[in-house]
């Protein structure tokens, strides 16, 4: 018997989804964000695809590059729907 799925996203999935959504809204490519944030393209891609847990420093640089504050990034994470829309 399979356990019911928790609708709340894992933190890495949530961060990746929000970062990618904002990047796309800004019309930026991964290479643009990587250059602005001084990160590798691979790291940006891995964050967006929830393949890594990132440090606060890296997350802060990434958010600065896409015009997203840390507080806005996490603003609805702990709501019941957990940003799973």
PDB file of C-alpha atoms in Angstrom:
ATOM      1  CA  UNK A   1       0.000   0.000   0.000  1.00  0.00           C
ATOM      2  CA  UNK A   2       1.404   3.359  -1.034  1.00  0.00           C
ATOM      3  CA  UNK A   3       1.432   6.264   1.402  1.00  0.00           C
ATOM      4  CA  UNK A   4      -0.603   9.303   0.381  1.00  0.00           C
ATOM      5  CA  UNK A   5       1.392  11.974  -1.400  1.00  0.00           C
ATOM      6  CA  UNK A   6       2.050  15.185   0.503  1.00  0.00           C
ATOM      7  CA  UNK A   7       0.892  18.024  -1.780  1.00  0.00           C
ATOM      8  CA  UNK A   8       3.532  20.343  -0.334  1.00  0.00           C
ATOM      9  CA  UNK A   9       6.626  20.558  -2.499  1.00  0.00           C
ATOM     10  CA  UNK A  10      10.040  19.724  -1.140  1.00  0.00           C
ATOM     11  CA  UNK A  11      11.995  22.888  -0.436  1.00  0.00           C
ATOM     12  CA  UNK A  12      14.360  22.279  -3.379  1.00  0.00           C
ATOM     13  CA  UNK A  13      11.418  21.785  -5.751  1.00  0.00           C
ATOM     14  CA  UNK A  14       9.722  24.915  -4.472  1.00  0.00           C
ATOM     15  CA  UNK A  15      12.866  27.043  -4.884  1.00  0.00           C
ATOM     16  CA  UNK A  16      13.504  25.667  -8.363  1.00  0.00           C
ATOM     17  CA  UNK A  17       9.948  26.304  -9.488  1.00  0.00           C
ATOM     18  CA  UNK A  18       9.878  29.878  -8.174  1.00  0.00           C
ATOM     19  CA  UNK A  19      13.322  30.747  -9.563  1.00  0.00           C
ATOM     20  CA  UNK A  20      12.556  29.337 -12.999  1.00  0.00           C
ATOM     21  CA  UNK A  21       9.160  31.046 -13.143  1.00  0.00           C
ATOM     22  CA  UNK A  22      10.701  34.422 -12.285  1.00  0.00           C
ATOM     23  CA  UNK A  23      13.589  33.931 -14.740  1.00  0.00           C
ATOM     24  CA  UNK A  24      11.165  33.141 -17.562  1.00  0.00           C
ATOM     25  CA  UNK A  25       8.947  36.114 -16.613  1.00  0.00           C
ATOM     26  CA  UNK A  26      12.033  38.333 -16.894  1.00  0.00           C
ATOM     27  CA  UNK A  27      12.805  36.921 -20.341  1.00  0.00           C
ATOM     28  CA  UNK A  28      16.208  35.694 -19.201  1.00  0.00           C
ATOM     29  CA  UNK A  29      18.047  32.576 -20.307  1.00  0.00           C
ATOM     30  CA  UNK A  30      19.987  30.414 -17.889  1.00  0.00           C
ATOM     31  CA  UNK A  31      23.246  31.707 -19.370  1.00  0.00           C
ATOM     32  CA  UNK A  32      22.173  35.308 -18.638  1.00  0.00           C
ATOM     33  CA  UNK A  33      21.309  34.558 -15.025  1.00  0.00           C
ATOM     34  CA  UNK A  34      24.495  32.552 -14.539  1.00  0.00           C
ATOM     35  CA  UNK A  35      26.618  35.426 -15.831  1.00  0.00           C
ATOM     36  CA  UNK A  36      24.841  38.057 -13.720  1.00  0.00           C
ATOM     37  CA  UNK A  37      24.964  35.914 -10.560  1.00  0.00           C
ATOM     38  CA  UNK A  38      28.518  34.720 -11.215  1.00  0.00           C
ATOM     39  CA  UNK A  39      27.396  31.085 -11.157  1.00  0.00           C
ATOM     40  CA  UNK A  40      27.870  28.272 -13.650  1.00  0.00           C
ATOM     41  CA  UNK A  41      25.046  27.506 -16.063  1.00  0.00           C
ATOM     42  CA  UNK A  42      25.050  23.979 -14.678  1.00  0.00           C
ATOM     43  CA  UNK A  43      24.486  25.210 -11.129  1.00  0.00           C
ATOM     44  CA  UNK A  44      21.559  27.421 -12.165  1.00  0.00           C
ATOM     45  CA  UNK A  45      20.041  24.511 -14.072  1.00  0.00           C
ATOM     46  CA  UNK A  46      20.493  22.126 -11.139  1.00  0.00           C
ATOM     47  CA  UNK A  47      18.833  24.602  -8.766  1.00  0.00           C
ATOM     48  CA  UNK A  48      15.887  25.074 -11.119  1.00  0.00           C
ATOM     49  CA  UNK A  49      15.511  21.313 -11.504  1.00  0.00           C
ATOM     50  CA  UNK A  50      15.789  20.603  -7.752  1.00  0.00           C
ATOM     51  CA  UNK A  51      18.925  18.519  -8.209  1.00  0.00           C
ATOM     52  CA  UNK A  52      20.922  20.336  -5.512  1.00  0.00           C
ATOM     53  CA  UNK A  53      20.428  22.116  -2.225  1.00  0.00           C
ATOM     54  CA  UNK A  54      21.995  25.533  -2.482  1.00  0.00           C
ATOM     55  CA  UNK A  55      23.697  27.778   0.037  1.00  0.00           C
ATOM     56  CA  UNK A  56      22.071  31.007   1.131  1.00  0.00           C
ATOM     57  CA  UNK A  57      24.866  32.977  -0.541  1.00  0.00           C
ATOM     58  CA  UNK A  58      24.248  31.269  -3.891  1.00  0.00           C
ATOM     59  CA  UNK A  59      20.497  31.635  -3.497  1.00  0.00           C
ATOM     60  CA  UNK A  60      20.889  35.327  -2.685  1.00  0.00           C
ATOM     61  CA  UNK A  61      23.035  35.944  -5.784  1.00  0.00           C
ATOM     62  CA  UNK A  62      20.564  34.026  -7.922  1.00  0.00           C
ATOM     63  CA  UNK A  63      17.607  35.982  -6.557  1.00  0.00           C
ATOM     64  CA  UNK A  64      19.431  39.287  -7.110  1.00  0.00           C
ATOM     65  CA  UNK A  65      20.075  38.300 -10.729  1.00  0.00           C
ATOM     66  CA  UNK A  66      16.388  37.685 -11.436  1.00  0.00           C
ATOM     67  CA  UNK A  67      14.994  40.551  -9.359  1.00  0.00           C
ATOM     68  CA  UNK A  68      13.458  38.415  -6.631  1.00  0.00           C
ATOM     69  CA  UNK A  69      13.884  39.092  -2.925  1.00  0.00           C
ATOM     70  CA  UNK A  70      14.526  36.209  -0.557  1.00  0.00           C
ATOM     71  CA  UNK A  71      11.415  37.156   1.425  1.00  0.00           C
ATOM     72  CA  UNK A  72       9.269  37.053  -1.720  1.00  0.00           C
ATOM     73  CA  UNK A  73      10.807  33.734  -2.718  1.00  0.00           C
ATOM     74  CA  UNK A  74       9.614  32.104   0.505  1.00  0.00           C
ATOM     75  CA  UNK A  75       6.437  34.163   0.972  1.00  0.00           C
ATOM     76  CA  UNK A  76       4.019  31.296   0.339  1.00  0.00           C
ATOM     77  CA  UNK A  77       6.136  28.223   1.022  1.00  0.00           C
ATOM     78  CA  UNK A  78       4.504  27.404   4.355  1.00  0.00           C
ATOM     79  CA  UNK A  79       0.940  27.974   3.202  1.00  0.00           C
ATOM     80  CA  UNK A  80      -1.199  24.836   3.015  1.00  0.00           C
ATOM     81  CA  UNK A  81      -0.924  24.667  -0.787  1.00  0.00           C
ATOM     82  CA  UNK A  82       2.840  25.229  -0.494  1.00  0.00           C
ATOM     83  CA  UNK A  83       3.094  27.001  -3.816  1.00  0.00           C
ATOM     84  CA  UNK A  84       2.171  23.771  -5.594  1.00  0.00           C
ATOM     85  CA  UNK A  85      -0.034  25.603  -8.081  1.00  0.00           C
TER      86      UNK A  85
END
